[in-house]
Amino acid sequence: MKSNKKNLLISSIDNKFLIELIRLLENDFNVQIDIYNETTMDKRIELLDWANIIFCEWCLIYSYWYSNYKKNNQKLFIRLHRYDLYTNSFNNINWKNVDNLIFIAPEIKRLANKHNLQKKNILIHDNSYEICDEFKHFNGGQLIWNYVKSDMFLDLPKLENNEFNIGIMGIGPKIKRPEIAVDRRENLI
């Protein structure tokens, strides 16, 4: 019996923000994964031929590749993180072949528009929300926050004599300013 599910290809450098979401998507789609550093070009071409929908997590080199090689009957979605704005891949994406741009936060949407407008030497103000030409066909894009299954953190045992536990996520690059979290912690003590 043939499945009525569409074929969803997820391409990423890793799936750290998507693990739980992929499990949910598998209920409604046939899902295949393309991990950039692990997939051969032959396999990538095979996955491209198989897919109805291509979802690129991060706007990196594989997003650039899919934006140039996807077929007209396929849909391509790219989920944009702040890091992506400062890569060659972002600057070279074939935006006409991208069906929708997904932002991880409203601020990323604003920065992406500002970045593209500045690249064209268009003078804008910091609070401008003008949409650059490349992004107009996205109707403003979509917003999908980073997915974290919070229940795995909510019921952790507390240390003796402590009412609360404090956690921190996303401290990698210095643009995330982890020192602010340390300052806030000092205010709580």
PDB file of C-alpha atoms in Angstrom, residues 87-156:
ATOM      1  CA  THR A  87      28.273  33.689   6.110  1.00  0.00           C
ATOM      2  CA  ASN A  88      28.993  33.565   2.394  1.00  0.00           C
ATOM      3  CA  SER A  89      26.172  31.067   1.993  1.00  0.00           C
ATOM      4  CA  PHE A  90      23.557  33.597   3.153  1.00  0.00           C
ATOM      5  CA  ASN A  91      24.903  36.172   0.712  1.00  0.00           C
ATOM      6  CA  ASN A  92      24.851  33.714  -2.198  1.00  0.00           C
ATOM      7  CA  ILE A  93      21.534  31.889  -1.721  1.00  0.00           C
ATOM      8  CA  ASN A  94      19.361  31.751  -4.831  1.00  0.00           C
ATOM      9  CA  TRP A  95      16.417  33.389  -3.014  1.00  0.00           C
ATOM     10  CA  LYS A  96      14.050  32.980  -5.983  1.00  0.00           C
ATOM     11  CA  ASN A  97      14.192  29.208  -5.411  1.00  0.00           C
ATOM     12  CA  VAL A  98      13.404  29.456  -1.693  1.00  0.00           C
ATOM     13  CA  ASP A  99       9.701  29.038  -0.979  1.00  0.00           C
ATOM     14  CA  ASN A 100       9.780  30.380   2.547  1.00  0.00           C
ATOM     15  CA  LEU A 101      12.255  31.740   5.028  1.00  0.00           C
ATOM     16  CA  ILE A 102      11.808  30.759   8.660  1.00  0.00           C
ATOM     17  CA  PHE A 103      13.300  32.844  11.464  1.00  0.00           C
ATOM     18  CA  ILE A 104      14.186  31.564  14.931  1.00  0.00           C
ATOM     19  CA  ALA A 105      13.209  34.904  16.524  1.00  0.00           C
ATOM     20  CA  PRO A 106      11.677  38.242  15.473  1.00  0.00           C
ATOM     21  CA  GLU A 107      15.047  39.932  15.974  1.00  0.00           C
ATOM     22  CA  ILE A 108      16.645  37.642  13.384  1.00  0.00           C
ATOM     23  CA  LYS A 109      14.004  38.698  10.865  1.00  0.00           C
ATOM     24  CA  ARG A 110      14.791  42.353  11.504  1.00  0.00           C
ATOM     25  CA  LEU A 111      18.543  41.752  11.260  1.00  0.00           C
ATOM     26  CA  ALA A 112      18.208  39.752   8.027  1.00  0.00           C
ATOM     27  CA  ASN A 113      16.286  42.546   6.342  1.00  0.00           C
ATOM     28  CA  LYS A 114      18.666  45.195   7.655  1.00  0.00           C
ATOM     29  CA  HIS A 115      21.678  43.163   6.540  1.00  0.00           C
ATOM     30  CA  ASN A 116      20.388  42.733   2.982  1.00  0.00           C
ATOM     31  CA  LEU A 117      19.316  46.363   2.677  1.00  0.00           C
ATOM     32  CA  GLN A 118      22.690  47.620   3.934  1.00  0.00           C
ATOM     33  CA  LYS A 119      24.476  45.328   1.484  1.00  0.00           C
ATOM     34  CA  LYS A 120      22.751  47.283  -1.288  1.00  0.00           C
ATOM     35  CA  ASN A 121      23.744  50.611   0.312  1.00  0.00           C
ATOM     36  CA  ILE A 122      20.115  51.458   1.050  1.00  0.00           C
ATOM     37  CA  LEU A 123      19.993  53.852   3.985  1.00  0.00           C
ATOM     38  CA  ILE A 124      17.694  52.566   6.706  1.00  0.00           C
ATOM     39  CA  HIS A 125      16.981  53.449  10.311  1.00  0.00           C
ATOM     40  CA  ASP A 126      17.502  50.964  13.139  1.00  0.00           C
ATOM     41  CA  ASN A 127      13.758  50.576  13.703  1.00  0.00           C
ATOM     42  CA  SER A 128      12.973  50.143   9.994  1.00  0.00           C
ATOM     43  CA  TYR A 129      10.967  47.109   9.076  1.00  0.00           C
ATOM     44  CA  GLU A 130      11.126  47.553   5.329  1.00  0.00           C
ATOM     45  CA  ILE A 131      11.368  44.211   3.530  1.00  0.00           C
ATOM     46  CA  CYS A 132      14.273  43.869   1.119  1.00  0.00           C
ATOM     47  CA  ASP A 133      13.459  42.738  -2.445  1.00  0.00           C
ATOM     48  CA  GLU A 134      14.833  39.193  -2.033  1.00  0.00           C
ATOM     49  CA  PHE A 135      12.459  38.517   0.874  1.00  0.00           C
ATOM     50  CA  LYS A 136       9.244  40.084  -0.488  1.00  0.00           C
ATOM     51  CA  HIS A 137       7.877  36.824  -1.900  1.00  0.00           C
ATOM     52  CA  PHE A 138       8.044  35.246   1.578  1.00  0.00           C
ATOM     53  CA  ASN A 139       5.197  37.484   2.802  1.00  0.00           C
ATOM     54  CA  GLY A 140       7.265  38.290   5.854  1.00  0.00           C
ATOM     55  CA  GLY A 141       8.447  34.738   6.500  1.00  0.00           C
ATOM     56  CA  GLN A 142       7.546  32.462   9.386  1.00  0.00           C
ATOM     57  CA  LEU A 143       8.695  32.205  12.978  1.00  0.00           C
ATOM     58  CA  ILE A 144       9.670  28.871  14.542  1.00  0.00           C
ATOM     59  CA  TRP A 145      11.521  29.248  17.831  1.00  0.00           C
ATOM     60  CA  ASN A 146      14.214  26.751  18.785  1.00  0.00           C
ATOM     61  CA  TYR A 147      12.403  23.668  19.973  1.00  0.00           C
ATOM     62  CA  VAL A 148      13.294  22.429  23.448  1.00  0.00           C
ATOM     63  CA  LYS A 149      11.366  19.700  25.214  1.00  0.00           C
ATOM     64  CA  SER A 150      11.179  21.521  28.528  1.00  0.00           C
ATOM     65  CA  ASP A 151       9.619  18.716  30.584  1.00  0.00           C
ATOM     66  CA  MET A 152      13.012  17.016  30.681  1.00  0.00           C
ATOM     67  CA  PHE A 153      14.268  19.980  32.739  1.00  0.00           C
ATOM     68  CA  LEU A 154      11.244  20.889  34.831  1.00  0.00           C
ATOM     69  CA  ASP A 155      11.164  17.944  37.213  1.00  0.00           C
ATOM     70  CA  LEU A 156      14.801  17.716  38.225  1.00  0.00           C
TER      71      LEU A 156
END
